[in-house]
Short mmCIF file of N, CA and C in Angstrom, two decimals:
data_model
loop_
_atom_site.label_atom_id
_atom_site.label_comp_id
_atom_site.label_asym_id
_atom_site.label_seq_id
_atom_site.Cartn_x
_atom_site.Cartn_y
_atom_site.Cartn_z
N MET A 8 0.81 -1.25 -0.05
CA MET A 8 -0.05 -0.04 -0.09
C MET A 8 0.90 1.16 0.04
N GLY A 9 2.08 1.19 0.57
CA GLY A 9 2.93 2.26 0.62
C GLY A 9 3.45 2.70 -0.68
N TYR A 10 3.67 1.82 -1.69
CA TYR A 10 4.10 2.11 -2.89
C TYR A 10 3.00 2.74 -3.80
N MET A 11 1.78 2.38 -3.55
CA MET A 11 0.73 3.12 -4.26
C MET A 11 0.54 4.54 -3.84
N ARG A 12 0.74 4.89 -2.67
CA ARG A 12 0.70 6.23 -2.06
C ARG A 12 2.07 7.07 -2.64
N ALA A 13 3.23 6.42 -2.63
CA ALA A 13 4.30 7.03 -3.14
C ALA A 13 4.25 7.34 -4.63
N ASN A 14 3.77 6.38 -5.31
CA ASN A 14 3.45 6.65 -6.87
C ASN A 14 2.40 7.79 -7.13
N ARG A 15 1.32 8.02 -6.29
CA ARG A 15 0.46 8.97 -6.51
C ARG A 15 1.10 10.39 -6.13
N ILE A 16 1.95 10.32 -5.05
CA ILE A 16 2.62 11.70 -4.62
C ILE A 16 3.70 11.96 -5.67
N ALA A 17 4.36 11.01 -6.30
CA ALA A 17 5.26 11.25 -7.25
C ALA A 17 4.59 11.84 -8.62
N GLY A 18 3.46 11.36 -8.96
CA GLY A 18 2.69 12.02 -10.10
C GLY A 18 2.35 13.56 -9.64
N GLU A 19 1.93 13.66 -8.48
CA GLU A 19 1.65 15.13 -8.17
C GLU A 19 2.77 16.06 -8.15
N ILE A 20 4.02 15.46 -7.65
CA ILE A 20 5.23 16.17 -7.74
C ILE A 20 5.68 16.49 -9.05
N LYS A 21 5.47 15.56 -9.97
CA LYS A 21 5.84 15.84 -11.41
C LYS A 21 5.06 17.01 -11.84
N LYS A 22 3.86 17.01 -11.73
CA LYS A 22 2.99 18.02 -12.21
C LYS A 22 3.41 19.48 -11.64
N ILE A 23 3.66 19.51 -10.28
CA ILE A 23 3.96 20.73 -9.66
C ILE A 23 5.31 21.14 -10.24
N VAL A 24 6.32 20.46 -10.24
CA VAL A 24 7.73 20.83 -10.57
C VAL A 24 7.63 21.11 -12.13
N SER A 25 6.87 20.53 -13.01
CA SER A 25 6.70 20.93 -14.33
C SER A 25 6.24 22.37 -14.49
N GLN A 26 5.10 22.56 -13.78
CA GLN A 26 4.54 23.81 -13.80
C GLN A 26 5.54 25.02 -13.25
N MET A 27 6.28 24.71 -12.28
CA MET A 27 7.21 25.56 -11.62
C MET A 27 8.32 25.96 -12.65
N ILE A 28 8.82 24.87 -13.43
CA ILE A 28 9.86 25.22 -14.38
C ILE A 28 9.34 26.10 -15.50
N MET A 29 8.05 25.89 -15.93
CA MET A 29 7.52 26.63 -16.98
C MET A 29 7.24 28.21 -16.63
N ASN A 30 6.65 28.23 -15.34
CA ASN A 30 6.05 29.45 -14.95
C ASN A 30 6.88 30.27 -13.81
N GLU A 31 7.26 29.56 -12.80
CA GLU A 31 7.83 30.38 -11.66
C GLU A 31 9.34 30.47 -11.60
N LEU A 32 10.06 29.46 -11.94
CA LEU A 32 11.54 29.53 -11.90
C LEU A 32 12.10 30.39 -13.00
N LYS A 33 12.59 31.60 -12.58
CA LYS A 33 13.01 32.72 -13.47
C LYS A 33 14.48 32.65 -13.73
N ASP A 34 15.36 31.51 -13.30
CA ASP A 34 16.78 31.49 -13.58
C ASP A 34 17.10 31.41 -15.04
N PRO A 35 18.00 32.22 -15.44
CA PRO A 35 18.24 32.15 -16.91
C PRO A 35 19.16 31.00 -17.23
N ARG A 36 19.65 30.25 -16.28
CA ARG A 36 20.54 29.16 -16.59
C ARG A 36 19.54 27.96 -16.92
N ILE A 37 18.34 27.96 -16.60
CA ILE A 37 17.31 26.85 -16.92
C ILE A 37 16.96 26.94 -18.40
N SER A 38 17.21 26.00 -19.11
CA SER A 38 16.92 25.88 -20.50
C SER A 38 15.41 25.74 -20.78
N SER A 39 15.02 26.53 -21.86
CA SER A 39 13.55 26.50 -22.17
C SER A 39 13.01 25.08 -22.62
N LEU A 40 13.99 24.18 -22.99
CA LEU A 40 13.67 22.91 -23.40
C LEU A 40 13.94 21.84 -22.33
N THR A 41 13.42 22.08 -21.23
CA THR A 41 13.53 21.24 -20.02
C THR A 41 12.35 20.48 -19.76
N SER A 42 12.35 19.27 -19.46
CA SER A 42 11.12 18.51 -19.20
C SER A 42 11.41 17.54 -18.03
N ILE A 43 10.39 17.22 -17.35
CA ILE A 43 10.50 16.27 -16.27
C ILE A 43 9.97 14.92 -16.81
N VAL A 44 10.94 14.00 -16.85
CA VAL A 44 10.62 12.73 -17.41
C VAL A 44 9.99 11.84 -16.40
N GLU A 45 10.46 11.65 -15.22
CA GLU A 45 9.95 10.83 -14.23
C GLU A 45 10.29 11.38 -12.75
N VAL A 46 9.49 10.98 -11.87
CA VAL A 46 9.70 11.35 -10.35
C VAL A 46 9.59 9.98 -9.74
N LYS A 47 10.59 9.72 -8.93
CA LYS A 47 10.45 8.62 -7.93
C LYS A 47 10.64 8.92 -6.58
N VAL A 48 9.63 8.83 -5.76
CA VAL A 48 9.55 8.93 -4.28
C VAL A 48 9.96 7.79 -3.45
N THR A 49 10.94 7.96 -2.59
CA THR A 49 11.14 6.90 -1.77
C THR A 49 10.02 6.48 -0.89
N ARG A 50 9.82 5.16 -0.38
CA ARG A 50 8.65 4.66 0.42
C ARG A 50 8.48 5.48 1.46
N ASP A 51 9.53 5.92 2.33
CA ASP A 51 9.13 6.70 3.38
C ASP A 51 8.96 8.25 3.11
N LEU A 52 8.83 8.64 1.77
CA LEU A 52 8.62 10.02 1.39
C LEU A 52 9.60 10.99 1.90
N ARG A 53 10.76 10.68 2.10
CA ARG A 53 11.89 11.43 2.54
C ARG A 53 12.54 12.25 1.27
N TYR A 54 12.62 11.47 0.16
CA TYR A 54 13.40 12.04 -0.88
C TYR A 54 12.38 11.70 -2.23
N ALA A 55 12.61 12.74 -3.07
CA ALA A 55 11.96 12.74 -4.39
C ALA A 55 13.09 12.86 -5.51
N ASN A 56 13.40 11.65 -6.12
CA ASN A 56 14.34 11.75 -7.38
C ASN A 56 13.59 12.24 -8.49
N ILE A 57 14.00 13.55 -9.01
CA ILE A 57 13.30 14.08 -10.18
C ILE A 57 14.30 13.99 -11.30
N TYR A 58 13.96 13.17 -12.30
CA TYR A 58 14.75 13.03 -13.50
C TYR A 58 14.44 13.98 -14.60
N VAL A 59 15.31 14.70 -14.95
CA VAL A 59 15.05 15.95 -15.99
C VAL A 59 15.89 15.66 -17.18
N SER A 60 15.12 16.02 -18.21
CA SER A 60 15.67 15.94 -19.69
C SER A 60 15.82 17.15 -20.16
N VAL A 61 17.01 17.57 -20.65
CA VAL A 61 17.24 18.86 -21.28
C VAL A 61 17.66 18.80 -22.65
N PHE A 62 16.85 19.23 -23.57
CA PHE A 62 17.39 19.19 -25.08
C PHE A 62 18.26 20.24 -25.33
N GLY A 63 19.65 19.88 -25.72
CA GLY A 63 20.59 20.84 -25.93
C GLY A 63 22.05 20.26 -25.77
N ASN A 64 23.02 21.13 -25.62
CA ASN A 64 24.37 20.61 -25.38
C ASN A 64 24.66 20.41 -23.97
N GLU A 65 25.91 19.81 -23.59
CA GLU A 65 26.20 19.31 -22.48
C GLU A 65 26.27 20.66 -21.44
N LYS A 66 26.74 21.77 -21.95
CA LYS A 66 26.86 22.88 -21.09
C LYS A 66 25.36 23.47 -20.62
N GLU A 67 24.38 23.28 -21.56
CA GLU A 67 23.11 23.69 -21.13
C GLU A 67 22.58 22.69 -20.07
N ARG A 68 22.86 21.42 -20.28
CA ARG A 68 22.48 20.35 -19.30
C ARG A 68 22.98 20.73 -18.01
N GLU A 69 24.29 20.87 -17.93
CA GLU A 69 24.86 21.06 -16.58
C GLU A 69 24.39 22.41 -15.93
N SER A 70 24.25 23.38 -16.64
CA SER A 70 23.73 24.77 -16.08
C SER A 70 22.30 24.64 -15.58
N THR A 71 21.47 23.86 -16.36
CA THR A 71 20.22 23.60 -15.86
C THR A 71 20.09 22.79 -14.62
N LEU A 72 20.83 21.71 -14.67
CA LEU A 72 20.75 20.94 -13.25
C LEU A 72 21.37 21.85 -12.15
N GLU A 73 22.29 22.57 -12.43
CA GLU A 73 22.97 23.39 -11.30
C GLU A 73 21.87 24.35 -10.81
N ALA A 74 21.22 25.03 -11.56
CA ALA A 74 20.08 25.89 -11.32
C ALA A 74 19.01 25.23 -10.59
N LEU A 75 18.71 24.09 -11.18
CA LEU A 75 17.53 23.43 -10.47
C LEU A 75 17.92 22.82 -9.00
N ASN A 76 19.14 22.46 -8.90
CA ASN A 76 19.64 22.04 -7.59
C ASN A 76 19.72 23.18 -6.60
N ASN A 77 20.18 24.34 -7.17
CA ASN A 77 20.20 25.73 -6.20
C ASN A 77 18.88 26.16 -5.76
N SER A 78 17.95 25.78 -6.66
CA SER A 78 16.43 26.19 -6.27
C SER A 78 15.74 25.09 -5.58
N SER A 79 16.37 24.11 -5.05
CA SER A 79 15.71 23.04 -4.43
C SER A 79 14.83 23.31 -3.32
N GLY A 80 15.34 24.32 -2.37
CA GLY A 80 14.65 24.60 -1.13
C GLY A 80 13.32 25.34 -1.57
N PHE A 81 13.40 26.31 -2.61
CA PHE A 81 12.15 26.78 -3.14
C PHE A 81 11.20 25.77 -3.71
N VAL A 82 11.65 24.83 -4.42
CA VAL A 82 10.89 23.85 -5.02
C VAL A 82 10.20 22.94 -3.96
N ARG A 83 10.96 22.68 -2.86
CA ARG A 83 10.38 21.83 -1.80
C ARG A 83 9.34 22.66 -1.06
N ARG A 84 9.53 23.90 -0.76
CA ARG A 84 8.58 24.70 -0.14
C ARG A 84 7.24 24.70 -0.80
N GLU A 85 7.40 24.97 -2.26
CA GLU A 85 6.06 24.98 -3.02
C GLU A 85 5.42 23.58 -3.20
N ILE A 86 6.26 22.49 -3.07
CA ILE A 86 5.54 21.24 -3.16
C ILE A 86 4.79 21.01 -1.81
N GLY A 87 5.57 21.36 -0.74
CA GLY A 87 4.81 21.37 0.62
C GLY A 87 3.51 22.12 0.68
N LYS A 88 3.53 23.40 0.09
CA LYS A 88 2.38 24.21 0.20
C LYS A 88 1.21 23.42 -0.66
N GLN A 89 1.47 22.88 -1.74
CA GLN A 89 0.44 22.46 -2.62
C GLN A 89 0.00 21.01 -2.23
N LEU A 90 0.82 20.18 -1.87
CA LEU A 90 0.50 18.85 -1.26
C LEU A 90 -0.04 18.65 0.06
N LYS A 91 0.32 19.65 1.10
CA LYS A 91 0.03 19.45 2.39
C LYS A 91 0.17 18.28 3.14
N LEU A 92 1.50 17.68 2.97
CA LEU A 92 2.06 16.58 3.49
C LEU A 92 2.59 16.95 4.97
N ARG A 93 2.60 16.00 5.79
CA ARG A 93 3.45 16.07 7.04
C ARG A 93 4.81 16.41 6.90
N TYR A 94 5.32 15.68 6.00
CA TYR A 94 6.84 15.82 5.76
C TYR A 94 6.92 15.95 4.23
N THR A 95 7.58 17.00 3.65
CA THR A 95 7.78 17.31 2.33
C THR A 95 8.98 16.50 1.85
N PRO A 96 8.94 15.66 0.79
CA PRO A 96 10.16 15.11 0.24
C PRO A 96 11.15 16.06 -0.31
N GLU A 97 12.45 15.81 0.04
CA GLU A 97 13.48 16.77 -0.52
C GLU A 97 13.79 16.35 -2.02
N PRO A 98 13.71 17.36 -2.74
CA PRO A 98 13.93 17.12 -4.31
C PRO A 98 15.35 17.00 -4.59
N ILE A 99 15.65 15.88 -5.41
CA ILE A 99 16.93 15.67 -5.88
C ILE A 99 16.91 15.44 -7.40
N PHE A 100 17.49 16.49 -8.04
CA PHE A 100 17.43 16.61 -9.58
C PHE A 100 18.50 15.80 -10.09
N GLU A 101 18.28 14.92 -11.16
CA GLU A 101 19.17 14.13 -11.79
C GLU A 101 18.90 14.19 -13.41
N ASN A 102 19.97 14.03 -14.05
CA ASN A 102 19.89 14.10 -15.62
C ASN A 102 19.47 12.77 -16.07
N ASP A 103 18.53 12.90 -17.11
CA ASP A 103 17.96 11.76 -17.76
C ASP A 103 18.33 11.86 -19.17
N ASN A 104 18.99 10.91 -19.79
CA ASN A 104 19.26 10.96 -21.24
C ASN A 104 18.51 10.00 -22.08
N SER A 105 17.37 9.69 -21.57
CA SER A 105 16.59 8.60 -22.24
C SER A 105 16.25 9.19 -23.63
N ILE A 106 15.75 10.41 -23.74
CA ILE A 106 15.18 11.00 -24.93
C ILE A 106 16.25 11.05 -25.96
N GLU A 107 17.59 11.49 -25.48
CA GLU A 107 18.64 11.58 -26.54
C GLU A 107 19.01 10.15 -26.87
N ASN A 108 19.10 9.29 -26.11
CA ASN A 108 19.52 7.83 -26.45
C ASN A 108 18.31 7.23 -27.39
N GLY A 109 17.17 7.57 -27.12
CA GLY A 109 16.04 7.16 -28.06
C GLY A 109 16.27 7.71 -29.39
N MET A 110 16.62 9.01 -29.49
CA MET A 110 16.85 9.65 -30.92
C MET A 110 18.06 8.93 -31.54
N TYR A 111 19.04 8.76 -30.78
CA TYR A 111 20.27 8.12 -31.32
C TYR A 111 20.04 6.65 -31.93
N ILE A 112 19.22 5.99 -31.09
CA ILE A 112 18.86 4.53 -31.66
C ILE A 112 18.01 4.57 -32.72
N SER A 113 16.96 5.68 -32.82
CA SER A 113 16.12 5.90 -34.02
C SER A 113 16.94 6.25 -35.34
N GLY A 114 17.95 7.09 -35.11
CA GLY A 114 18.79 7.40 -36.21
C GLY A 114 19.61 6.18 -36.71
N LEU A 115 20.00 5.24 -35.93
CA LEU A 115 20.81 4.12 -36.31
C LEU A 115 19.82 3.23 -37.11
N ILE A 116 18.68 2.88 -36.55
CA ILE A 116 17.71 2.11 -37.14
C ILE A 116 17.38 2.67 -38.64
N LYS A 117 17.14 3.95 -38.65
CA LYS A 117 16.86 4.71 -40.03
C LYS A 117 17.98 4.56 -41.01
N LYS A 118 19.38 4.51 -40.47
CA LYS A 118 20.42 4.32 -41.34
C LYS A 118 20.51 2.84 -41.84
N ILE A 119 20.10 1.86 -40.91
CA ILE A 119 20.19 0.36 -41.38
C ILE A 119 19.13 0.27 -42.29
N ASN A 120 17.94 0.83 -42.13
CA ASN A 120 16.87 0.68 -43.03
C ASN A 120 17.08 1.16 -44.48
N ASP A 121 17.66 2.33 -44.46
CA ASP A 121 18.03 2.90 -45.65
C ASP A 121 19.16 2.22 -46.37
N GLY A 122 20.07 1.64 -45.67
CA GLY A 122 21.09 0.82 -46.37
C GLY A 122 20.38 -0.40 -46.92
N VAL A 123 19.48 -0.99 -46.30
CA VAL A 123 18.80 -2.28 -46.85
C VAL A 123 17.90 -2.02 -48.20
N ASP A 124 17.25 -0.73 -48.01
CA ASP A 124 16.48 -0.31 -49.12
C ASP A 124 17.17 -0.05 -50.26
N ASN A 125 18.49 0.34 -50.30
CA ASN A 125 19.34 0.74 -51.43
C ASN A 125 19.81 -0.47 -52.07
N GLU A 126 19.90 -1.64 -51.56
CA GLU A 126 20.47 -2.70 -52.11
C GLU A 126 19.56 -3.49 -52.87
#
């Protein structure tokens, strides 16, 4: 039963943080092409691992993650206000490369298919 509650809270945190990135966080280091891929909350609700995907080069990814980690206190306070939990999970922002990996694999598959079609 604890996992179901943690999953529901993770979904709500994903919505809240996504809205904050779009509307409230005004740090110029945060890329406009930033998205929250997944949120995993520990079973005891102490930590929320927030996986962030940034479309851009490595410098943009690093600066976005740095800015998000610097604003984690503000993010945590806003999560607490909106969720009204006894204990608000501490947000931990991590880079997620799944979108870039998917694009790379799609490109490889396309190259293979183009090579087969030409023969």
